[in-house]
mmCIF file of C-alpha atoms and ligand atoms in Angstrom:
data_model
loop_
_atom_site.group_PDB
_atom_site.id
_atom_site.type_symbol
_atom_site.label_atom_id
_atom_site.label_comp_id
_atom_site.label_asym_id
_atom_site.label_seq_id
_atom_site.Cartn_x
_atom_site.Cartn_y
_atom_site.Cartn_z
ATOM 1 C CA MET Y 1 4.384 -8.044 -14.332
ATOM 2 C CA PRO Y 2 4.794 -11.623 -13.120
ATOM 3 C CA GLU Y 3 5.187 -11.984 -9.356
ATOM 4 C CA GLU Y 4 8.795 -13.223 -9.350
ATOM 5 C CA LYS Y 5 9.971 -10.642 -11.836
ATOM 6 C CA SER Y 6 8.446 -7.770 -9.921
ATOM 7 C CA LYS Y 7 10.116 -8.958 -6.709
ATOM 8 C CA GLU Y 8 13.483 -9.004 -8.425
ATOM 9 C CA THR Y 9 12.840 -5.588 -9.986
ATOM 10 C CA VAL Y 10 11.940 -3.920 -6.713
ATOM 11 C CA LYS Y 11 14.959 -5.476 -5.072
ATOM 12 C CA GLN Y 12 17.205 -3.950 -7.731
ATOM 13 C CA LEU Y 13 15.481 -0.590 -7.359
ATOM 14 C CA PHE Y 14 15.959 -0.706 -3.602
ATOM 15 C CA ILE Y 15 19.648 -1.583 -4.009
ATOM 16 C CA GLN Y 16 20.105 1.389 -6.338
ATOM 17 C CA PHE Y 17 18.293 3.652 -3.902
ATOM 18 C CA LEU Y 18 20.405 2.538 -0.932
ATOM 19 C CA GLU Y 19 23.635 2.811 -2.882
ATOM 20 C CA ALA Y 20 22.787 6.296 -4.143
ATOM 21 C CA ARG Y 21 22.292 7.411 -0.567
ATOM 22 C CA LYS Y 22 25.218 5.443 0.772
ATOM 23 C CA LEU Y 23 22.945 3.540 3.107
ATOM 24 C CA ARG Y 24 23.692 0.063 4.344
ATOM 25 C CA LYS Y 25 22.190 -2.883 2.479
ATOM 26 C CA THR Y 26 21.217 -4.830 5.564
ATOM 27 C CA PRO Y 27 19.519 -8.237 5.262
ATOM 28 C CA GLU Y 28 16.696 -6.949 7.509
ATOM 29 C CA ARG Y 29 15.818 -4.252 5.004
ATOM 30 C CA PHE Y 30 15.591 -6.762 2.185
ATOM 31 C CA ALA Y 31 13.624 -9.211 4.309
ATOM 32 C CA ILE Y 32 11.091 -6.467 5.015
ATOM 33 C CA LEU Y 33 10.871 -5.565 1.338
ATOM 34 C CA GLU Y 34 10.413 -9.232 0.443
ATOM 35 C CA LYS Y 35 7.662 -9.597 3.035
ATOM 36 C CA ILE Y 36 5.827 -6.531 1.758
ATOM 37 C CA TYR Y 37 5.949 -7.818 -1.793
ATOM 38 C CA THR Y 38 4.534 -11.192 -0.820
ATOM 39 C CA THR Y 39 1.646 -9.484 0.946
ATOM 40 C CA THR Y 40 -1.294 -8.594 -1.236
ATOM 41 C CA GLN Y 41 -3.231 -6.900 1.545
ATOM 42 C CA HIS Y 42 -2.896 -3.430 2.949
ATOM 43 C CA PHE Y 43 -0.997 -3.531 6.189
ATOM 44 C CA ASP Y 44 0.018 -1.322 9.083
ATOM 45 C CA VAL Y 45 3.482 -1.259 10.630
ATOM 46 C CA GLU Y 46 2.442 -3.206 13.738
ATOM 47 C CA SER Y 47 1.046 -6.133 11.785
ATOM 48 C CA LEU Y 48 4.023 -6.168 9.444
ATOM 49 C CA HIS Y 49 6.343 -6.293 12.430
ATOM 50 C CA GLU Y 50 4.331 -9.159 13.946
ATOM 51 C CA ALA Y 51 4.428 -11.051 10.653
ATOM 52 C CA MET Y 52 8.204 -10.640 10.502
ATOM 53 C CA ILE Y 53 8.605 -12.017 14.030
ATOM 54 C CA GLU Y 54 6.278 -14.927 13.213
ATOM 55 C CA ASN Y 55 8.438 -15.726 10.201
ATOM 56 C CA GLY Y 56 11.461 -15.893 12.455
ATOM 57 C CA TYR Y 57 13.071 -12.534 11.701
ATOM 58 C CA ARG Y 58 14.431 -10.795 14.759
ATOM 59 C CA VAL Y 59 13.771 -7.235 13.655
ATOM 60 C CA SER Y 60 12.878 -4.368 15.918
ATOM 61 C CA LYS Y 61 9.842 -2.193 15.358
ATOM 62 C CA ALA Y 62 12.204 0.740 14.832
ATOM 63 C CA THR Y 63 13.862 -1.093 11.938
ATOM 64 C CA VAL Y 64 10.467 -1.770 10.374
ATOM 65 C CA TYR Y 65 9.476 1.908 10.685
ATOM 66 C CA ASN Y 66 12.823 3.037 9.376
ATOM 67 C CA THR Y 67 12.687 0.657 6.396
ATOM 68 C CA ILE Y 68 9.110 1.692 5.559
ATOM 69 C CA ASP Y 69 10.278 5.310 5.497
ATOM 70 C CA LEU Y 70 13.057 4.413 3.083
ATOM 71 C CA LEU Y 71 10.698 2.419 0.890
ATOM 72 C CA LEU Y 72 8.269 5.336 0.813
ATOM 73 C CA GLU Y 73 11.069 7.599 -0.282
ATOM 74 C CA ALA Y 74 12.189 5.064 -2.868
ATOM 75 C CA ASN Y 75 8.590 4.984 -4.100
ATOM 76 C CA LEU Y 76 8.308 1.232 -3.584
ATOM 77 C CA VAL Y 77 5.639 1.469 -0.919
ATOM 78 C CA ARG Y 78 2.635 3.714 -0.716
ATOM 79 C CA LYS Y 79 1.029 5.123 2.379
ATOM 80 C CA HIS Y 80 -2.721 5.340 2.778
ATOM 81 C CA GLN Y 81 -4.888 7.005 5.328
ATOM 82 C CA PHE Y 82 -8.215 5.305 4.756
ATOM 83 C CA GLY Y 83 -10.179 7.603 7.023
ATOM 84 C CA GLY Y 84 -8.990 5.937 10.240
ATOM 85 C CA ASN Y 85 -6.072 7.038 12.405
ATOM 86 C CA LEU Y 86 -3.884 4.106 11.491
ATOM 87 C CA ALA Y 87 -1.703 4.553 8.434
ATOM 88 C CA GLN Y 88 -1.912 1.618 6.049
ATOM 89 C CA TYR Y 89 0.675 0.706 3.505
ATOM 90 C CA GLU Y 90 0.907 -1.330 0.361
ATOM 91 C CA ARG Y 91 3.402 -2.192 -2.303
ATOM 92 C CA VAL Y 92 3.542 0.005 -5.355
ATOM 93 C CA TYR Y 93 4.150 -2.510 -8.134
ATOM 94 C CA ASN Y 94 1.133 -4.462 -9.349
ATOM 95 C CA THR Y 95 -1.228 -2.057 -7.655
ATOM 96 C CA ASN Y 96 -3.113 -0.467 -10.473
ATOM 97 C CA HIS Y 97 -6.297 -0.141 -8.540
ATOM 98 C CA HIS Y 98 -8.518 2.333 -6.788
ATOM 99 C CA HIS Y 99 -9.880 2.095 -3.299
ATOM 100 C CA LEU Y 100 -13.505 2.044 -2.307
ATOM 101 C CA ILE Y 101 -13.765 2.953 1.350
ATOM 102 C CA CYS Y 102 -16.846 2.328 3.445
ATOM 103 C CA VAL Y 103 -17.434 5.269 5.779
ATOM 104 C CA LYS Y 104 -19.496 3.079 8.132
ATOM 105 C CA CYS Y 105 -17.249 0.065 8.783
ATOM 106 C CA GLY Y 106 -13.977 1.259 7.284
ATOM 107 C CA LYS Y 107 -13.706 -1.692 4.931
ATOM 108 C CA VAL Y 108 -11.503 -1.039 1.928
ATOM 109 C CA ARG Y 109 -12.182 -2.728 -1.371
ATOM 110 C CA GLU Y 110 -9.921 -2.570 -4.386
ATOM 111 C CA VAL Y 111 -11.304 -2.055 -7.852
ATOM 112 C CA LYS Y 112 -9.741 -1.819 -11.260
ATOM 113 C CA ASP Y 113 -11.066 0.654 -13.755
ATOM 114 C CA LEU Y 114 -8.870 0.683 -16.831
ATOM 115 C CA ASP Y 115 -10.734 3.534 -18.519
ATOM 116 C CA LEU Y 116 -10.407 5.792 -15.524
ATOM 117 C CA MET Y 117 -6.783 4.781 -15.080
ATOM 118 C CA SER Y 118 -5.778 5.604 -18.630
ATOM 119 C CA THR Y 119 -7.573 8.942 -18.362
ATOM 120 C CA LEU Y 120 -5.672 9.811 -15.203
ATOM 121 C CA ASN Y 121 -2.385 8.561 -16.642
ATOM 122 C CA THR Y 122 -2.593 10.852 -19.643
ATOM 123 C CA ARG Y 123 -3.827 13.882 -17.725
ATOM 124 C CA LYS Y 124 -1.222 16.635 -17.591
ATOM 125 C CA PHE Y 125 -1.305 19.453 -15.092
ATOM 126 C CA ASN Y 126 0.128 22.880 -15.674
ATOM 127 C CA LYS Y 127 3.540 23.446 -14.047
ATOM 128 C CA PHE Y 128 3.443 20.091 -12.358
ATOM 129 C CA THR Y 129 5.064 16.736 -13.016
ATOM 130 C CA THR Y 130 2.925 13.880 -11.811
ATOM 131 C CA SER Y 131 4.689 10.943 -10.138
ATOM 132 C CA TYR Y 132 1.598 8.985 -9.273
ATOM 133 C CA TYR Y 133 -1.971 9.496 -8.239
ATOM 134 C CA THR Y 134 -4.211 7.691 -5.867
ATOM 135 C CA LEU Y 135 -7.960 7.697 -5.853
ATOM 136 C CA TYR Y 136 -10.196 7.094 -2.873
ATOM 137 C CA VAL Y 137 -13.902 6.620 -3.347
ATOM 138 C CA TYR Y 138 -15.911 7.010 -0.151
ATOM 139 C CA GLY Y 139 -19.323 5.494 0.335
ATOM 140 C CA VAL Y 140 -21.263 2.732 2.035
ATOM 141 C CA CYS Y 141 -20.542 -0.950 1.371
ATOM 142 C CA SER Y 142 -23.330 -3.381 0.517
ATOM 143 C CA ARG Y 143 -23.178 -5.040 3.932
ATOM 144 C CA CYS Y 144 -23.625 -1.754 5.763
ATOM 145 C CA ASN Y 145 -26.335 -0.791 3.304
ATOM 146 C CA ARG Y 146 -28.236 -3.994 4.030
ATOM 147 C CA LYS Y 147 -27.847 -3.396 7.740
ATOM 148 C CA LYS Y 148 -29.249 0.097 7.377
ATOM 149 C CA THR Y 149 -32.355 -1.097 5.559
ATOM 150 C CA LYS Y 150 -32.817 -3.847 8.111
ATOM 151 C CA ASP Y 151 -32.611 -1.403 11.017
ATOM 152 C CA LYS Y 152 -35.109 0.851 9.309
ATOM 153 C CA ASN Y 153 -37.537 -2.008 8.755
ATOM 154 C CA GLU Y 154 -37.266 -3.130 12.351
ATOM 155 C CA LYS Y 155 -38.119 0.322 13.632
ATOM 156 C CA LYS Y 156 -41.355 0.383 11.632
HETATM 157 ZN ZN1 ZN B 1 -19.320 -1.044 5.433
HETATM 158 ZN ZN1 ZN B 2 -4.752 -1.096 -2.385
#
């Protein structure tokens, strides 16, 4: 999906969601959505709030939290717990990727594996309707691996 089109699509989906729940369509909520969909990185609520302030939006942290909750419910944002305590979020559209998580430094890398994805997409589970799946692969990144070998060599 092209960038602009996906932004317009999610906006429409969010409008429908808010209207269905009779919630107010405040400009802050849409500004937050817009910001999230221009961010390609994973983010936490604090940094999103800071970015909003930097961009000149006077939104409170409570509004950011509240909007994230709505977007989670609307399935436009996904929540991740990459092993650390801090919850990280990312947009849902254009995110057909898996996460490789380094258990040493906590670095998260995104990878695409179309074969694996199509397998998961067609997998049906008994008495269960799948909305989405998310796959975390835990391991050690190449940098940490290099460090480990270096430390070992130095000890010799
Ligand atoms: Zn690492
Ligand atoms: Zn991701």
